[in-house]
Amino acid sequence: MAGDKKLYVLFESAAGYLLCNIDNWEEIGQVTESVMEVCADPMRFGQVAQFTAFFPFQTAEMALENMKEIQNGNATEELQTFLTQNLPKKVKKYNLGVGDVSLGKTLSDKGYPVVIDKNISELLRGIRVHFTRIVKSFDTSIGDLHKFQVGLGHSFSRNKLQFDPNKQDKSIIQSIALIDRLDKDINLFSMRCREWYSWHFPELSKIITDSEKFLRVAALIGNKDQFEDNEENRKKISKIVDDPSLEDDIFSSILVSMGQDITENDMKMIKSLAKQLIALYKQRAHLIEYLNNRLHNVAPNLQSLLGDTLAARLIAHSGSLVSLAKSPASTIQVLGAEKALFRALKSKGNTPKYGLLFQSTYIGKASQKNKGRISRYLANKCSIAARIDNFSTVSNNVFGEKLKQQVEDRLKYLSEGISPPKNIDIMREAISENQEIVDSMAASQAKSEKKKKRKSKESSQGEDASQKDPEQVQEGEESPEKKKKKKRKSSEQ
């Protein structure tokens, strides 16, 4: 460092920006141990780090905005004005020590001679330790700095935790996990209930294969010996199975059933288990509907391309929509097949062609030799859809529908040889349709704002009229109170 250059150090705190001039830096700044010794001694540090200027934050909102910008590596207008006013005019006469690398890069791009190294970090650590004494010796109006730090910490953390409810993917991850758990539990318990009830009425298990319908019919029939063949019961059975032939088979099987008799307590337990499983089926249906609504808000394009369940599985496996959007298409292609991938890499064998995407209907439609190709193509479109959903400000499924059509056209090309349209033409159509939706939303928002302004003006005018002074009534006109008194007198007469 040149001998005629001064070193200034910028320190950002909850109370404001502090600028210190470091004296005798040529002597102590070459060895880190000597800098640490100076920082540990309050007297020596007070002689070395001389107070230059301090910019206090006037409000908590200003402090929060400045800290947010510094975290992102941006220099606010307040910071630039503060540095311009207190640093020497000629850049060659000084160096500016900064602790944050991204902030230092931004200030360097704006023309400040920035220095970042270990010794600067030690100096900033010393300023942090002696900050209260340095600032209060020159500005006694500064209040409790600890309260500033606590208040800014709370507001900064609250701001980081705030979210857009339309862009929350955590509920999608929890929903798909709960649906998977419900599927396993329902499958296990329905098998148990089917086997248990089949000891009493074995023919019903062969007649009705659907588990939910079987449980509803079993809960309705109960003890087959006590179930009567009448019109009311037939209507109930018909409503469940929705097939007249199955309805006749059930009633005819009751008459010739080979099942054993069952006690009342056993039947009570079977009915209780069946009713609980029916409630689980209802809960699963509600969850699927909820998942559909959440995906429509969070990832509409990915939902249009893959469907509800597979889109939710990809987001859950990645951890978040942001992680999925950052993943390349090659990673999305093998999501869910990590064990097979690493096994193949270890044994130097063939890597898997697909993971979770194997559940997609597109791969099921493709022939065996084209499954790998369509998997790669589908992973590419999933990557595009995820990025559009994550980074776009307007939520719609225009691009998702176009990407879905592209995958279907690709399938036709691989199977029948029909050439698909060019990608650039399809994307131009999607962009124009998306722009039309954005413009219509902006127009409707402008109309609603105009209505709000009109209503607010009318309400303010109404308040002004109601607050009008009774003494300001024009001459020749009677006030409402006098009119009322006259009416009372005339009625009394």
XYZ file of C-alpha atoms in Angstrom:
493
model
C 0.000 0.000 0.000
C 1.362 3.401 -0.891
C 2.490 5.541 2.014
C 0.402 8.593 1.085
C -2.864 6.615 0.926
C -5.235 6.726 3.847
C -7.324 3.726 4.858
C -10.993 4.200 5.703
C -13.115 1.336 7.024
C -16.883 1.104 6.515
C -18.871 -0.621 9.269
C -22.598 -1.364 8.922
C -24.630 -1.612 12.129
C -28.262 -1.653 13.244
C -27.958 2.016 14.264
C -26.342 3.292 11.069
C -23.174 3.476 8.973
C -19.836 4.202 10.660
C -16.722 5.408 8.825
C -13.348 5.243 10.588
C -9.911 6.449 9.501
C -7.167 3.955 10.389
C -3.981 5.668 11.567
C -0.501 4.089 11.189
C -1.906 1.281 9.037
C 1.433 0.927 7.234
C 3.030 -0.229 10.502
C 0.373 -2.573 11.904
C -1.475 -3.685 8.771
C 1.188 -6.060 7.452
C 0.932 -8.687 10.213
C -2.397 -10.149 11.322
C -1.169 -10.825 14.867
C -0.330 -7.148 15.440
C -3.803 -6.144 14.174
C -5.371 -8.600 16.628
C -3.309 -7.138 19.492
C -4.443 -3.608 18.618
C -8.097 -4.669 18.442
C -7.897 -6.339 21.857
C -6.579 -3.185 23.598
C -9.291 -0.459 23.857
C -6.777 2.375 24.340
C -4.564 1.442 21.389
C -7.570 0.735 19.203
C -9.017 4.162 20.022
C -5.779 5.751 18.825
C -5.630 3.675 15.631
C -9.335 3.734 14.589
C -10.245 7.417 14.518
C -13.885 8.428 14.155
C -14.627 10.077 10.771
C -18.431 10.129 10.355
C -21.606 8.376 11.401
C -24.913 8.188 9.528
C -27.762 7.177 11.891
C -30.885 5.495 10.533
C -33.854 7.778 11.202
C -36.517 5.042 11.294
C -36.728 1.291 11.720
C -38.013 1.012 8.125
C -34.893 2.770 6.827
C -32.660 0.434 8.813
C -34.487 -2.621 7.472
C -34.334 -1.470 3.841
C -30.616 -0.693 4.080
C -29.792 -4.042 5.677
C -31.817 -5.895 3.040
C -29.926 -4.138 0.256
C -26.551 -4.800 1.902
C -27.398 -8.482 2.259
C -28.096 -8.587 -1.474
C -24.800 -6.825 -2.141
C -26.337 -3.512 -3.224
C -25.289 -0.001 -2.194
C -28.242 2.186 -1.182
C -28.552 5.887 -1.997
C -28.003 6.739 1.684
C -24.739 4.782 1.739
C -23.448 6.320 -1.488
C -24.310 9.835 -0.301
C -22.645 9.152 3.059
C -19.422 7.931 1.410
C -19.361 10.771 -1.140
C -19.695 13.422 1.576
C -17.078 12.004 3.963
C -14.380 10.448 1.783
C -11.657 12.489 0.039
C -12.583 13.815 -3.386
C -9.556 12.257 -5.100
C -9.794 8.477 -5.316
C -6.005 8.008 -5.448
C -5.613 9.397 -1.909
C -7.434 6.642 -0.005
C -8.555 3.004 0.168
C -11.909 1.825 1.512
C -11.980 -1.327 3.651
C -15.206 -3.358 3.416
C -16.114 -6.654 5.067
C -18.755 -7.988 2.645
C -17.398 -9.264 -0.666
C -20.552 -8.665 -2.721
C -20.960 -5.135 -1.333
C -17.270 -4.480 -2.005
C -17.703 -5.582 -5.633
C -20.669 -3.209 -6.049
C -18.766 -0.268 -4.554
C -15.722 -1.099 -6.681
C -17.897 -1.013 -9.804
C -19.063 2.461 -8.740
C -15.447 3.707 -8.630
C -14.425 3.295 -4.972
C -10.945 1.801 -4.305
C -12.118 -1.156 -2.180
C -9.824 -3.353 -0.072
C -10.936 -6.740 1.358
C -8.541 -9.017 3.272
C -8.037 -10.759 6.636
C -6.648 -7.671 8.344
C -9.681 -5.610 7.320
C -11.900 -8.329 8.816
C -9.955 -8.096 12.080
C -10.352 -4.311 12.102
C -14.106 -4.662 11.596
C -14.223 -7.162 14.452
C -12.512 -4.601 16.673
C -14.924 -1.850 15.580
C -17.831 -4.181 16.400
C -16.440 -4.738 19.901
C -15.776 -1.035 20.595
C -18.648 0.335 18.492
C -20.697 1.730 21.389
C -17.760 3.630 22.862
C -16.666 5.014 19.472
C -20.108 6.310 18.456
C -21.288 7.602 21.846
C -18.093 9.589 22.355
C -19.084 11.694 19.334
C -22.878 11.406 19.289
C -24.494 11.308 22.724
C -28.023 11.310 21.272
C -27.685 7.651 20.230
C -29.974 5.525 22.385
C -29.682 1.923 23.490
C -27.806 0.144 20.676
C -28.847 -3.252 21.988
C -32.502 -2.333 21.404
C -31.642 -1.270 17.844
C -30.031 -4.642 17.193
C -32.922 -6.618 18.694
C -35.555 -4.590 16.824
C -33.748 -4.844 13.493
C -33.136 -8.549 14.054
C -36.829 -9.201 14.637
C -37.977 -7.167 11.618
C -35.254 -8.607 9.354
C -36.125 -12.190 10.301
C -39.849 -11.501 9.947
C -39.243 -10.065 6.483
C -37.256 -13.134 5.420
C -39.989 -15.453 6.683
C -42.774 -13.559 4.938
C -44.066 -15.329 1.850
C -46.482 -15.066 -0.971
C -49.314 -17.507 -0.162
C -49.752 -18.169 -3.876
C -46.126 -19.324 -4.154
C -45.917 -21.674 -1.189
C -44.814 -25.183 -2.118
C -44.453 -26.571 1.424
C -48.153 -27.431 1.540
C -47.746 -29.374 -1.724
C -44.894 -31.418 -0.259
C -46.883 -32.221 2.882
C -50.038 -33.039 0.894
C -48.395 -35.536 -1.463
C -46.576 -37.171 1.466
C -49.877 -37.522 3.324
C -51.604 -38.925 0.225
C -48.863 -41.546 -0.154
C -49.175 -42.473 3.512
C -52.961 -42.710 3.228
C -52.671 -44.931 0.145
C -50.473 -47.391 2.040
C -52.704 -47.405 5.122
C -55.928 -47.709 3.120
C -54.504 -50.552 1.039
C -53.345 -52.479 4.126
C -56.495 -51.985 6.226
C -58.894 -52.587 3.321
C -57.175 -55.919 2.635
C -57.573 -56.845 6.297
C -61.221 -55.816 6.313
C -61.907 -57.653 3.036
C -60.309 -60.853 4.373
C -62.111 -60.556 7.707
C -65.543 -60.032 6.141
C -64.918 -62.767 3.543
C -65.110 -65.400 6.302
C -68.772 -64.434 6.610
C -69.608 -63.510 2.994
C -66.793 -64.736 0.635
C -68.787 -64.249 -2.585
C -68.909 -60.443 -2.157
C -65.121 -60.133 -2.549
C -65.323 -61.713 -6.023
C -68.348 -59.680 -7.108
C -66.930 -56.235 -6.098
C -63.238 -55.683 -6.817
C -63.130 -51.961 -5.981
C -62.050 -51.575 -2.342
C -64.094 -48.458 -1.547
C -67.315 -49.917 -2.983
C -66.675 -53.217 -1.179
C -66.312 -51.406 2.162
C -69.510 -49.408 1.608
C -71.511 -52.530 0.686
C -70.052 -54.525 3.600
C -70.911 -51.734 6.059
C -74.444 -51.611 4.616
C -75.129 -55.376 4.566
C -73.477 -56.299 7.844
C -74.813 -59.719 8.794
C -76.041 -61.249 5.521
C -78.560 -63.468 7.318
C -80.356 -60.382 8.675
C -80.190 -58.315 5.459
C -83.588 -58.213 3.760
C -84.187 -58.218 0.014
C -86.518 -55.236 -0.343
C -86.782 -52.183 -2.561
C -85.138 -49.797 -0.098
C -82.034 -51.987 0.331
C -81.807 -52.529 -3.422
C -81.807 -48.763 -3.968
C -78.989 -48.335 -1.456
C -76.906 -51.104 -3.044
C -77.601 -49.741 -6.540
C -76.468 -46.272 -5.472
C -73.131 -47.696 -4.282
C -72.247 -50.163 -7.056
C -73.973 -48.257 -9.899
C -74.473 -51.498 -11.880
C -77.792 -53.458 -11.973
C -76.064 -56.764 -12.777
C -73.834 -56.489 -9.707
C -76.878 -55.650 -7.618
C -78.631 -58.892 -8.682
C -75.443 -60.925 -8.134
C -75.132 -59.623 -4.560
C -78.687 -60.530 -3.558
C -78.546 -63.921 -5.255
C -75.195 -64.704 -3.567
C -76.647 -63.872 -0.128
C -79.147 -66.739 -0.538
C -76.532 -69.383 -1.460
C -73.504 -68.043 0.445
C -71.009 -70.577 1.836
C -69.758 -68.189 4.543
C -69.822 -69.048 8.203
C -71.913 -67.392 10.875
C -70.476 -64.405 12.704
C -71.000 -63.016 16.195
C -72.465 -59.608 16.853
C -69.230 -58.277 18.397
C -67.182 -59.354 15.355
C -69.636 -57.698 12.997
C -69.559 -54.544 15.088
C -65.739 -54.381 14.747
C -65.873 -55.039 10.984
C -68.434 -52.256 10.500
C -66.377 -49.863 12.632
C -63.231 -50.591 10.590
C -65.156 -50.212 7.308
C -66.578 -46.835 8.359
C -63.126 -45.590 9.362
C -61.711 -46.650 5.994
C -64.567 -44.890 4.174
C -63.687 -41.723 6.128
C -60.042 -42.139 5.016
C -61.185 -42.394 1.397
C -63.115 -39.125 1.819
C -60.071 -37.469 3.400
C -57.913 -38.640 0.485
C -60.391 -37.167 -2.015
C -60.313 -33.820 -0.137
C -56.505 -33.870 -0.160
C -56.372 -34.506 -3.901
C -58.753 -31.592 -4.503
C -56.663 -29.368 -2.218
C -53.470 -30.456 -4.017
C -55.047 -29.601 -7.355
C -55.921 -26.075 -6.153
C -52.472 -25.475 -4.666
C -50.680 -26.647 -7.813
C -52.949 -24.403 -9.884
C -51.608 -21.421 -7.900
C -47.984 -22.508 -7.383
C -46.994 -24.501 -10.491
C -49.776 -24.311 -13.130
C -47.471 -25.058 -16.067
C -45.890 -28.096 -14.448
C -49.365 -29.282 -13.456
C -50.648 -28.975 -17.029
C -47.626 -30.860 -18.350
C -47.471 -33.772 -15.861
C -50.700 -33.812 -13.878
C -51.296 -33.269 -10.168
C -49.622 -36.284 -8.584
C -46.447 -36.452 -10.643
C -45.864 -32.678 -10.508
C -46.241 -32.758 -6.720
C -43.861 -35.744 -6.454
C -41.167 -33.921 -8.429
C -41.466 -30.823 -6.218
C -41.410 -32.946 -3.044
C -38.400 -34.993 -4.196
C -36.451 -31.832 -5.074
C -37.350 -30.206 -1.746
C -38.943 -27.092 -3.238
C -40.014 -25.542 -6.507
C -36.898 -23.338 -6.431
C -34.620 -26.394 -6.239
C -36.527 -28.060 -9.072
C -36.240 -24.903 -11.195
C -32.480 -24.785 -10.584
C -32.021 -28.441 -11.556
C -30.926 -29.250 -15.121
C -33.021 -31.547 -17.306
C -30.534 -34.410 -16.863
C -31.080 -34.312 -13.088
C -34.884 -34.140 -13.392
C -34.781 -37.150 -15.723
C -33.310 -39.452 -13.036
C -35.035 -37.969 -9.975
C -36.217 -40.897 -7.893
C -33.669 -43.335 -9.351
C -30.625 -42.182 -7.391
C -29.790 -45.643 -6.026
C -29.802 -47.186 -9.488
C -27.758 -44.254 -10.834
C -24.976 -44.535 -8.241
C -24.987 -48.325 -8.505
C -24.492 -48.004 -12.266
C -21.729 -45.425 -11.820
C -19.995 -47.631 -9.281
C -20.182 -50.746 -11.445
C -19.586 -48.767 -14.668
C -22.836 -50.072 -16.121
C -25.711 -48.432 -17.963
C -27.307 -45.521 -16.092
C -31.109 -45.419 -15.638
C -33.156 -43.616 -18.309
C -35.914 -42.371 -16.002
C -36.967 -42.110 -12.382
C -40.231 -40.573 -11.235
C -40.999 -39.597 -14.829
C -41.655 -43.270 -15.577
C -45.100 -42.702 -13.993
C -45.938 -40.247 -16.775
C -48.443 -41.352 -19.408
C -46.099 -40.145 -22.172
C -43.451 -42.764 -21.376
C -46.154 -45.409 -21.090
C -47.376 -44.554 -24.605
C -43.887 -44.676 -26.133
C -42.434 -47.866 -27.563
C -39.593 -49.635 -25.760
C -36.842 -48.220 -27.975
C -38.230 -44.641 -27.667
C -38.790 -44.573 -23.883
C -35.347 -43.109 -23.183
C -35.741 -40.436 -25.871
C -39.164 -39.302 -24.732
C -37.964 -39.346 -21.105
C -35.122 -36.979 -21.956
C -37.460 -34.733 -23.963
C -40.063 -34.692 -21.184
C -37.401 -33.836 -18.565
C -36.337 -30.896 -20.734
C -39.919 -29.574 -20.880
C -40.353 -30.118 -17.116
C -37.267 -27.996 -16.473
C -38.687 -25.170 -18.615
C -42.123 -25.384 -16.959
C -40.628 -25.345 -13.439
C -38.531 -22.270 -14.207
C -41.477 -20.409 -15.706
C -43.617 -21.239 -12.654
C -40.917 -20.206 -10.193
C -39.736 -16.967 -11.751
C -42.833 -15.581 -13.503
C -44.879 -12.891 -11.773
C -48.179 -13.801 -13.466
C -49.486 -17.296 -12.757
C -51.155 -19.115 -15.690
C -50.805 -22.393 -17.580
C -50.339 -21.051 -21.123
C -46.776 -22.342 -21.464
C -47.685 -25.642 -19.791
C -50.367 -26.384 -22.370
C -47.970 -25.551 -25.215
C -45.243 -27.754 -23.709
C -47.747 -30.582 -23.302
C -48.703 -30.287 -26.961
C -45.012 -30.380 -27.896
C -44.487 -33.660 -26.001
C -47.524 -35.205 -27.708
C -46.237 -34.042 -31.112
C -42.862 -35.569 -30.306
C -44.547 -38.893 -29.542
C -46.287 -38.806 -32.922
C -42.972 -38.004 -34.601
C -41.208 -40.958 -32.963
C -44.046 -43.402 -33.645
C -45.527 -42.232 -36.972
C -42.850 -39.922 -38.400
C -45.111 -36.820 -38.447
C -42.892 -33.731 -38.198
C -43.829 -31.431 -35.276
C -44.077 -27.603 -35.539
C -40.963 -25.558 -34.822
C -40.294 -24.716 -31.189
C -39.807 -21.010 -31.915
C -43.266 -20.711 -33.488
C -44.978 -22.409 -30.530
C -43.114 -20.231 -28.017
C -44.088 -17.083 -29.910
C -47.740 -18.112 -29.702
C -47.371 -18.796 -25.966
C -45.703 -15.417 -25.356
C -48.448 -13.546 -27.236
C -51.212 -15.394 -25.342
C -49.462 -14.768 -22.045
C -49.124 -11.058 -22.854
C -52.859 -10.844 -23.598
C -53.616 -12.331 -20.166
C -51.201 -9.896 -18.483
C -52.776 -6.916 -20.277
C -56.316 -7.989 -19.343
C -55.289 -8.413 -15.699
C -53.675 -4.979 -15.679
C -56.796 -3.418 -17.211
C -59.099 -5.059 -14.651
C -56.798 -3.958 -11.825
C -56.835 -0.367 -13.123
C -60.650 -0.439 -13.237
C -60.872 -1.680 -9.650
C -58.466 1.055 -8.503
C -60.622 3.703 -10.237
C -63.721 2.370 -8.485
C -61.942 2.492 -5.126
C -60.850 6.084 -5.722
C -64.383 7.075 -6.747
C -65.884 5.477 -3.648
C -63.314 7.114 -1.399
C -64.090 10.540 -2.960
C -67.826 10.048 -2.498
C -67.401 8.982 1.102
C -65.135 11.965 1.838
C -67.649 14.361 0.250
C -70.458 12.808 2.317
C -68.447 13.289 5.497
C -67.753 16.936 4.605
C -71.476 17.561 4.035
C -72.438 15.910 7.326
C -69.822 17.940 9.196
C -71.148 21.235 7.774
C -71.751 23.878 10.478
C -75.476 24.578 11.099
C -74.692 28.317 11.424
C -73.541 28.312 7.765
C -77.121 27.651 6.539
C -78.089 30.229 3.956
C -80.310 33.106 4.924
C -83.940 32.440 4.104
C -83.505 28.709 4.676
C -84.465 27.107 7.930
C -82.255 24.581 9.640
C -83.578 21.018 9.967
C -83.950 21.463 13.770
C -86.277 24.503 13.343
C -88.386 22.609 10.790
C -88.816 19.761 13.245
C -89.906 22.163 16.017
C -92.515 23.753 13.695
C -93.897 20.349 12.777
C -94.247 19.449 16.464
C -96.110 22.702 17.243
C -98.502 22.210 14.319
C -99.258 18.637 15.397
C -99.917 19.751 19.017
C -102.384 22.424 17.824
